[in-house]
Amino acid sequence: MPNEDTPGLSIQKRLRTLAFPRSGSGSPGKATVQDVFDGDRDDNFKLNYVVQLGKDRPPKDRIETLVTAANELHRCSSTTILAILVAAEDLFDDTADLQSQKAGFSFLTKAAAIVDSDETTRAKLFECISKPADPLCLADKVKALDKLTRRGTKVSSFQPHVTDLVGELLSNCFVAADRSRSEKRSKTSKSDEEHNLGTVWAMLNNLMTHVHSLDAVHSSQLLTRLTTICKKTTAGYDLNRAVAAISAFAVSAKVPNENLDPLINVLCHTCYAREKCRDTAQSCLDNVFSASDRSLAMEVLLRNLSQISDDPASIKELRGSLLQLQHIYGTNGIGANPGPPLAELVQALKDSATVDHGDQIQNQATLTMSLQAVASVVGNDLITQSLIESDWTCMEGIVDVVAKAAGPIPAGNISYDDITPASPIFLFARSVEVDNTAVTKEMIGPLQDICRVLAGIYPQLTLTKRTVVVNLLLFLSNVVEPSALDVVIDYMEDCRIVFPPDENWLLHLALLTDRGFLNTSKHSLYRLRLLDLMSHVFSSLSTDPKSASMFGQQFATLLKRAVIGSSLAAIDQLAELACRFLRDASMPTFDLLLADLVDLAIQKRYFDLTESSSTLPENQANPTCIRLAESFLECLPDQAEKIRKIFASLVAIAKTATASTTVRLDAIKLLMRLRSKSDGSLQVVEMSDTQGLGAALAKAQPPLHQSSGSGESNRASSIEETLQCRSVGSASLRDFGGEDARSRPQSTSEVQAQTSSGWPTDSLDIRPTASTKSSTIDLTIWLELILDLLETCNDWEIYSYILLHLPSQLGNVSLFVKNIPHIEKLHDLLVHQLQKGKFLEPPMNTDLRKGHVAVCLYQTLTVLVAYSGWFLPQKMAETVQTFLFGISQWNQTIKCCIHALALCCHELPRAIDKCLSLILTKMSQIITQSHFAIDILEFLTRLSRLPAAYHSIGDEPLRTIFGICIRHLHHSRDLRQIAADSANLGSTNSSKRCSNVSGNGGVPSDSSQTASTDKELPEYVYALAYHVITHWFLAIPIKDRSKHVGWIAKNLAWKDKYGEENVEEQSQVTLDLMHRTAYLDLGETMRASVPADAEENMIKKMYLIGMSIVTIETNSKTGLTYITKRQASGTTNATYQPCTAPLPAHHVIAPDQATTATAASTPLIYPQHVLLQMSSTISPMPIPEQPIVLPDDGTPEKAISQIDRIATVDSYKAGVIYVASKQVEEKEILANTAGSEVFDTFLAGLGTKVPLQGATFNTCGLDKVSNMDGTHTVAWRDRVAEIVFHVPIMMPNLEHDPQCTNKKMHTGNDYVNIIFNESGLPFRFNTFPSALNFVNIVITPEKVGARQPPSRASDKDGSKASETCYFFTIQVLCAPFLPEISPAATPKVVSATALPGYVRQLALNAHLFSVVWSERAQGQELVSSWRSRLREIRKLRERYANTGNSANVGYPEMGTAEDRGGAKSYVEGDEWRGTLAMGGMAEQGQFLMSLDFTRWT
């Protein structure tokens, strides 16, 4: 600032006043330099350095002065700095030496950092920096300018020259940096040149915010420099900075026209060549297009597409331009309006697509990008609308581009030479062999986009335009999407060019098939659409046989060619279509198509391909065979000849060993479902029933007993699997018994397929169909194939499928009744394989063993028992021997063989009789395996009621039978004792078990269901064992019964845990039966009627003698005595009559009888006399054995009346329900009032028709008085059991009871119902819902023929002979909570003669089992009627034993009343000791009591 003393003195003047150096002294009258500086220190500073920087000073001094000044700049003002700049100005340009320039730029840098607001000084600084300088000072210059402009943010004073300077520095720094890079300096640190360049880029980036003030010249210069850098740089950093600068420029200013071409080119080049910079360059292009003349910019792009040179950079600019067009017209672009004319745009795209780079790969790359650009253009909404409205001259270019990309169109499998020019697709047909660039996967997307757009606007186009689109889509048929190809189908269908009379209709249709089915890339939706079209075409030919024949022949040709290169899905659709045509095709065409389908199915190469397909699920079912199966169903109703041929073809496929396992199995699946209905029509059932075999397999292995704490269940999920896919399950074999092989009704919606590891499941989805007669097909070839497979097949999947499903089909006797020779061969093969053990063993990786395979074979052999009527007796014996062999050979086959033998008892009684000793021996050998107890005992019970099956039985087999029963009794007793002990100890397990039973109404817990039935229900084993003993004792001829009493009695006694000998109640009543029947076989007795004139002379006396009640009624005059002996097992009535001799003539009449009156009133005989004569002598009788006199006060009569009300046989009941045709509902079934003839025959064999009114037997709830439940019912009885059948058709339908609740009252309360099902539909267990219906025995009749088999014709089973041959399938269905124990859980086929007895025994056993189960569920045990009678007798003994009553009370010498009544009273368990005397026994001290027989008479 100027000094206050010299306010007006200028710098120049002050400089001139200097006369001497500052350090010298001056005169007093002049001002010195020191005085000047003291007055203005800044001025002194300036003066000092200005003087020293004078041009007359030596250069070295000047440089030192400038350096010193630079270091002192913080002490001076901007004015001083300006003065120094003026003084040293010559040191800043390129005329000075390098050292001077370096010093100058150092000063400038420091000064620029200080000066901020003085624009004059800043302008001078910029002027100095802008001077030309040595290149070595480039960094200094950059640094100075960076400081001055504050990195480009403070430049308003320097415009427009600062832009030029920065541009110049940018170019120079880029050259230096690029040179530095080329010298390959160390990359570990950034070079100075790179740093300088970065600084300039930073300044330029900030400068771009002020470029709006630039004129066109300066803008052009800057863009030119930036464009040059973009072209030359190899560094992405520089490229990004340059593109960012250009983008920033375009935002703030308009791009000069002269810069558009190079600028757009370089940016397009960048977009394509520099992927990392693509987004930046794209954004920059968007800004450039916005900041320039858009039409000129688009012209540049289009020129890039049309003017192509061999320069690699030109190729990149071309492709970058294509990218920009995609961006502009695409969904993410900046918009296409305004844009060039569509024709120019399309022409440019066409030019780009046809460019030849001399290299195929390069050509494909450019073509791909051209396609992508075309797709973007066509997909633009404005362009799309223009396409709809234009005359489509532009479409030629699009078509050319697409055709170029479509590649060489393969001729396919048909010839197009015959397509006439009249065809709208003639253009396509003539271009089939055009040699174009091959389609790459990158082209598919844009091609599909183009087709998608054209298909979208197709409905809005004229017919001419549609034709162009269709041809274009045909060009692209290899890559087009299904939705686009639908347009082609719509076009051909709408134009009717695939229908006659179009001259090219067949070729057009063949073209669609060729481009669809034979193209492996086609989606199934298109093929389905094409199938619909072809179906419509075929339907339209129904009145044109010639065209239909041509169509069929052409289609057969396509079918034959379809195998080559086709996918499984394509062949599936083609096979489906072929099979659609089979039904209506003429026989020549049918034969042609069928032969092709068979060839298609059995080609191993094809199926190897399909099974390895990565696009399909593993083990995908073969489509061809499935389609053939569907054709079989389609033709089944009314086309017998076609059925015969398809059947033979399926057998041929199944027989072809070289075919895939998959296809062979699919053929076998249909063949296995064939059935014959009663009317002889052929039927294909929805599923092949393997459920029963599953039950057999579940029983084939010993149950896995659970430990008492286990919560796991061995019962897996149900064997009923939804019919979805053919796969091998992974569950254990126990899954065969899931729902415990519940043998549920043959469901029509669920497949009864096995899921155990190793067994294949079913997968053929078929609806039941029937019509054609079964005689149409030649079942001989099918049976021959089965025989061959069972004997030679090594394929486990096929073999196991046959094993599982063959029994079910063989059960349909009417299907094979005309093929008995082959059935006989099958029988012989099974017998041989089972006896020799020569059959296929399961693979090691399954859970199965050889015994499981044997179970299936035995199941098949069991079914063949139904055919035994056509066999020789020798084969029947072989059958029984084979079953016998299975009892000892494999543990898994024991149950099924025992069940089969039970069936043979009815069907083959003579064969059973011959082998009976061996059968019993085998069963006794497995007696230790208690899980077979029920099966053995039920078999023995059944056998005992069939005398023809044990006609020649001897003593030793009988002892074996009794021994088996005794062994199981002991085992059952042990189990019950363990359970009782556990209950007494409060066992947790037992508590749980009881809780599950009672809380669920008899439904056990899951864990309890897994235990073996004999262990779970020892009560049932116990009851069965006594039944067997009773039945077989009665079955022994009377002359031999006494031989077995001692052995049985000895073994019925047992010792408890205390060593005490016991005979339990059921053993006592069994012995009681033996006591009654050992020497008697007359049957039931009845009390003789008393003459009316003898009633008044009758004297009655009642006694308890042992465990019986004896009533003696004597006529006091004649001595005629009626004796009734009531025992636990029955009542015996007898008559006693003294044979009084006439009195001799010399006989003297007693005085008291001398008069007639006295003689009339005096009894001549008392009941006591009869008792003494029959049971006593004068020998002393032990007191405990003395009869007990019952008083005459009426009390004993009440007890006796109670005993008489208890039946002397066990009472059973079962419903017998008839289901008429197509009936499924309970109401309509119960409303039936009559059954069929075959049902009546069965009912007659089941029992005897007996009247209800006044019935003396237990009618089990049926009304005996008013005929409310009908007049009659059916009943059956033997010496041990009586069963009454509740038959709804014999009950009246009441008007006030439309729901038939009165009938339901009986059948609903029956544990067992026998269902005679003639509905033709599967029977469901819950048809008759009831809490008490535990078991349904379902009988399904099958009419086989007009004659009985030879060996059946003379058989009788108490039923009326029938002229028609019937067989019956029997299956026992149990409630879900019951274990499965019935031998008919696996369906059994039974003849008409064996049916009643077989079913009756099933019902008896099922009822007994149900009662035991129900009682057990309530925590009780089953008490038989005999035991109930025994208990009533015991009550009387407990009340009247040893009461001291005596008749001779008038003899005082006999002792006092106390003496006479002082005999000890004995009860059960007391000890008694006596002395032998007079042939009897007398108690010690009671000899007189033992002699006095009047005490107990």
Coordinates of C-alpha atoms in Angstrom, one line a residue, residues 746-955:
Q746 CA -60.2 -103.2 -5.6
S747 CA -60.3 -99.4 -5.9
T748 CA -60.8 -97.9 -9.3
S749 CA -58.7 -94.9 -8.5
E750 CA -55.8 -96.4 -6.7
V751 CA -53.4 -99.0 -7.9
Q752 CA -52.7 -102.0 -5.7
A753 CA -49.0 -101.9 -6.5
Q754 CA -46.2 -103.1 -4.3
T755 CA -43.6 -100.6 -3.3
S756 CA -41.1 -102.9 -1.6
S757 CA -37.6 -102.5 -2.8
G758 CA -37.1 -104.7 -5.8
W759 CA -40.7 -105.0 -6.9
P760 CA -41.8 -102.8 -9.9
T761 CA -44.9 -100.7 -9.6
D762 CA -47.6 -100.2 -12.2
S763 CA -47.8 -97.1 -14.3
L764 CA -50.2 -97.6 -17.2
D765 CA -53.1 -95.2 -16.7
I766 CA -56.1 -97.0 -18.2
R767 CA -59.8 -96.6 -17.7
P768 CA -61.9 -99.8 -17.5
T769 CA -63.3 -100.8 -20.9
A770 CA -65.1 -103.8 -22.2
S771 CA -67.0 -105.0 -25.2
T772 CA -65.3 -107.3 -27.7
K773 CA -65.6 -111.0 -27.0
S774 CA -62.6 -112.5 -25.3
S775 CA -62.6 -115.3 -27.9
T776 CA -61.4 -112.6 -30.4
I777 CA -57.8 -112.7 -29.2
D778 CA -55.5 -115.7 -29.2
L779 CA -54.6 -116.1 -25.6
T780 CA -52.4 -119.1 -26.5
I781 CA -49.6 -116.8 -27.6
W782 CA -49.9 -114.8 -24.4
L783 CA -49.7 -118.0 -22.2
E784 CA -46.8 -119.3 -24.2
L785 CA -45.0 -116.0 -23.6
I786 CA -45.7 -116.3 -19.8
L787 CA -44.4 -119.8 -19.8
D788 CA -41.3 -118.7 -21.6
L789 CA -40.7 -115.7 -19.3
L790 CA -41.1 -117.8 -16.2
E791 CA -38.7 -120.4 -17.4
T792 CA -36.0 -118.3 -19.2
C793 CA -36.3 -114.7 -18.3
N794 CA -33.3 -113.1 -16.6
D795 CA -34.6 -109.6 -16.5
W796 CA -35.7 -109.0 -12.9
E797 CA -38.1 -106.2 -13.6
I798 CA -40.0 -108.2 -16.2
Y799 CA -39.9 -111.4 -14.2
S800 CA -41.0 -109.7 -10.9
Y801 CA -43.8 -107.9 -12.7
I802 CA -45.1 -111.2 -14.0
L803 CA -44.8 -112.7 -10.5
L804 CA -46.9 -109.9 -9.0
H805 CA -49.7 -109.7 -11.5
L806 CA -50.1 -113.1 -13.0
P807 CA -52.2 -114.5 -10.1
S808 CA -54.8 -111.8 -10.5
Q809 CA -55.2 -112.5 -14.2
L810 CA -55.3 -116.2 -13.8
G811 CA -58.1 -115.7 -11.3
N812 CA -60.3 -114.7 -14.2
V813 CA -61.1 -118.3 -15.1
S814 CA -63.4 -117.5 -18.0
L815 CA -60.5 -115.7 -19.8
F816 CA -58.5 -118.9 -20.0
V817 CA -61.2 -121.6 -19.9
K818 CA -60.5 -122.5 -23.5
N819 CA -56.7 -122.7 -22.9
I820 CA -56.7 -125.5 -20.4
P821 CA -53.7 -127.3 -22.1
H822 CA -51.5 -124.2 -21.6
I823 CA -52.8 -123.8 -18.0
E824 CA -51.9 -127.3 -17.4
K825 CA -48.4 -126.6 -18.7
L826 CA -48.1 -123.6 -16.5
H827 CA -49.2 -125.8 -13.5
D828 CA -46.5 -128.4 -14.4
L829 CA -43.9 -125.6 -14.7
L830 CA -44.7 -124.1 -11.3
V831 CA -44.7 -127.5 -9.6
H832 CA -41.3 -128.3 -11.2
Q833 CA -39.7 -125.0 -10.3
L834 CA -41.0 -124.9 -6.7
Q835 CA -40.0 -128.5 -6.0
K836 CA -36.6 -128.1 -7.5
G837 CA -36.1 -124.5 -6.4
K838 CA -35.1 -123.6 -10.0
F839 CA -36.4 -120.0 -10.5
L840 CA -34.9 -116.6 -10.8
E841 CA -33.5 -115.2 -7.6
P842 CA -33.9 -111.4 -6.8
P843 CA -30.9 -109.1 -7.2
M844 CA -28.7 -108.6 -4.3
N845 CA -29.5 -104.9 -4.0
T846 CA -33.1 -105.6 -3.1
D847 CA -34.6 -106.5 0.2
L848 CA -36.0 -109.7 -1.3
R849 CA -34.9 -113.3 -1.0
K850 CA -35.6 -116.4 -2.9
G851 CA -38.4 -117.3 -0.5
H852 CA -40.3 -114.1 -1.5
V853 CA -40.2 -115.1 -5.1
A854 CA -41.5 -118.5 -4.1
V855 CA -44.4 -116.8 -2.3
C856 CA -45.5 -115.3 -5.7
L857 CA -45.1 -118.6 -7.5
Y858 CA -47.2 -120.3 -4.8
Q859 CA -49.8 -117.7 -5.1
T860 CA -50.1 -118.4 -8.8
L861 CA -50.3 -122.1 -8.1
T862 CA -53.0 -121.5 -5.5
V863 CA -55.1 -119.8 -8.2
L864 CA -54.6 -122.8 -10.5
V865 CA -56.4 -124.9 -7.9
A866 CA -59.6 -123.5 -9.4
Y867 CA -58.6 -125.2 -12.7
S868 CA -58.0 -128.6 -11.0
G869 CA -61.4 -129.8 -12.3
W870 CA -59.9 -130.0 -15.7
F871 CA -56.8 -131.7 -14.5
L872 CA -56.1 -135.4 -14.0
P873 CA -56.1 -136.6 -10.3
Q874 CA -52.4 -137.1 -10.4
K875 CA -51.8 -133.4 -11.0
M876 CA -54.1 -132.6 -8.0
A877 CA -51.9 -134.7 -5.8
E878 CA -48.8 -132.9 -7.2
T879 CA -50.4 -129.6 -6.3
V880 CA -50.9 -130.6 -2.7
Q881 CA -47.4 -132.1 -2.4
T882 CA -45.9 -128.9 -3.8
F883 CA -47.8 -126.8 -1.1
L884 CA -46.6 -129.3 1.5
F885 CA -43.0 -128.8 0.2
G886 CA -43.3 -125.0 0.7
I887 CA -44.1 -125.5 4.4
S888 CA -40.6 -126.8 5.1
Q889 CA -38.5 -125.2 2.4
W890 CA -38.8 -121.5 2.9
N891 CA -39.9 -119.7 6.0
Q892 CA -41.6 -117.0 3.8
T893 CA -43.9 -119.5 2.1
I894 CA -45.3 -121.2 5.2
K895 CA -48.4 -119.1 5.6
C896 CA -49.4 -119.0 1.9
C897 CA -48.9 -122.8 1.7
I898 CA -51.1 -123.4 4.8
H899 CA -53.8 -121.1 3.3
A900 CA -53.5 -122.9 0.0
L901 CA -53.9 -126.3 1.7
A902 CA -57.0 -124.9 3.5
L903 CA -58.5 -124.2 0.0
C904 CA -57.4 -127.7 -1.2
C905 CA -59.4 -129.2 1.7
H906 CA -62.5 -128.0 -0.1
E907 CA -61.4 -128.3 -3.7
L908 CA -59.1 -131.4 -3.6
P909 CA -60.3 -133.4 -0.5
R910 CA -59.0 -136.7 -1.9
A911 CA -55.5 -135.3 -2.5
I912 CA -55.5 -133.9 1.0
D913 CA -56.6 -137.2 2.5
K914 CA -53.7 -139.0 0.8
C915 CA -51.1 -136.5 2.1
L916 CA -52.7 -135.8 5.5
S917 CA -50.2 -137.6 7.7
L918 CA -47.3 -135.8 6.0
I919 CA -49.2 -132.5 6.2
L920 CA -49.7 -132.9 9.9
T921 CA -46.1 -134.0 10.5
K922 CA -44.9 -130.9 8.7
M923 CA -47.1 -128.6 10.7
S924 CA -46.0 -130.2 13.9
Q925 CA -42.4 -129.5 12.9
I926 CA -43.1 -125.8 12.8
I927 CA -45.0 -125.8 16.0
T928 CA -42.2 -123.8 17.7
Q929 CA -42.9 -120.9 15.3
S930 CA -45.8 -119.5 17.2
H931 CA -46.6 -116.8 14.6
F932 CA -48.1 -119.6 12.4
A933 CA -50.4 -120.8 15.2
I934 CA -53.6 -119.2 13.9
D935 CA -53.0 -120.4 10.4
I936 CA -52.4 -124.0 11.5
L937 CA -55.3 -124.1 14.0
E938 CA -57.7 -122.5 11.5
F939 CA -56.6 -125.1 8.9
L940 CA -57.2 -127.9 11.4
T941 CA -60.6 -126.5 12.4
R942 CA -61.6 -126.3 8.7
L943 CA -60.3 -129.8 8.0
S944 CA -62.3 -131.3 10.9
R945 CA -65.6 -130.4 9.2
L946 CA -64.6 -132.0 5.9
P947 CA -64.7 -135.8 6.4
A948 CA -63.8 -136.4 2.8
A949 CA -60.4 -134.8 3.4
Y950 CA -59.5 -137.1 6.3
H951 CA -61.3 -140.3 5.4
S952 CA -58.3 -142.5 6.1
I953 CA -56.9 -140.7 9.2
G954 CA -55.3 -143.0 11.9
D955 CA -54.5 -142.7 15.5

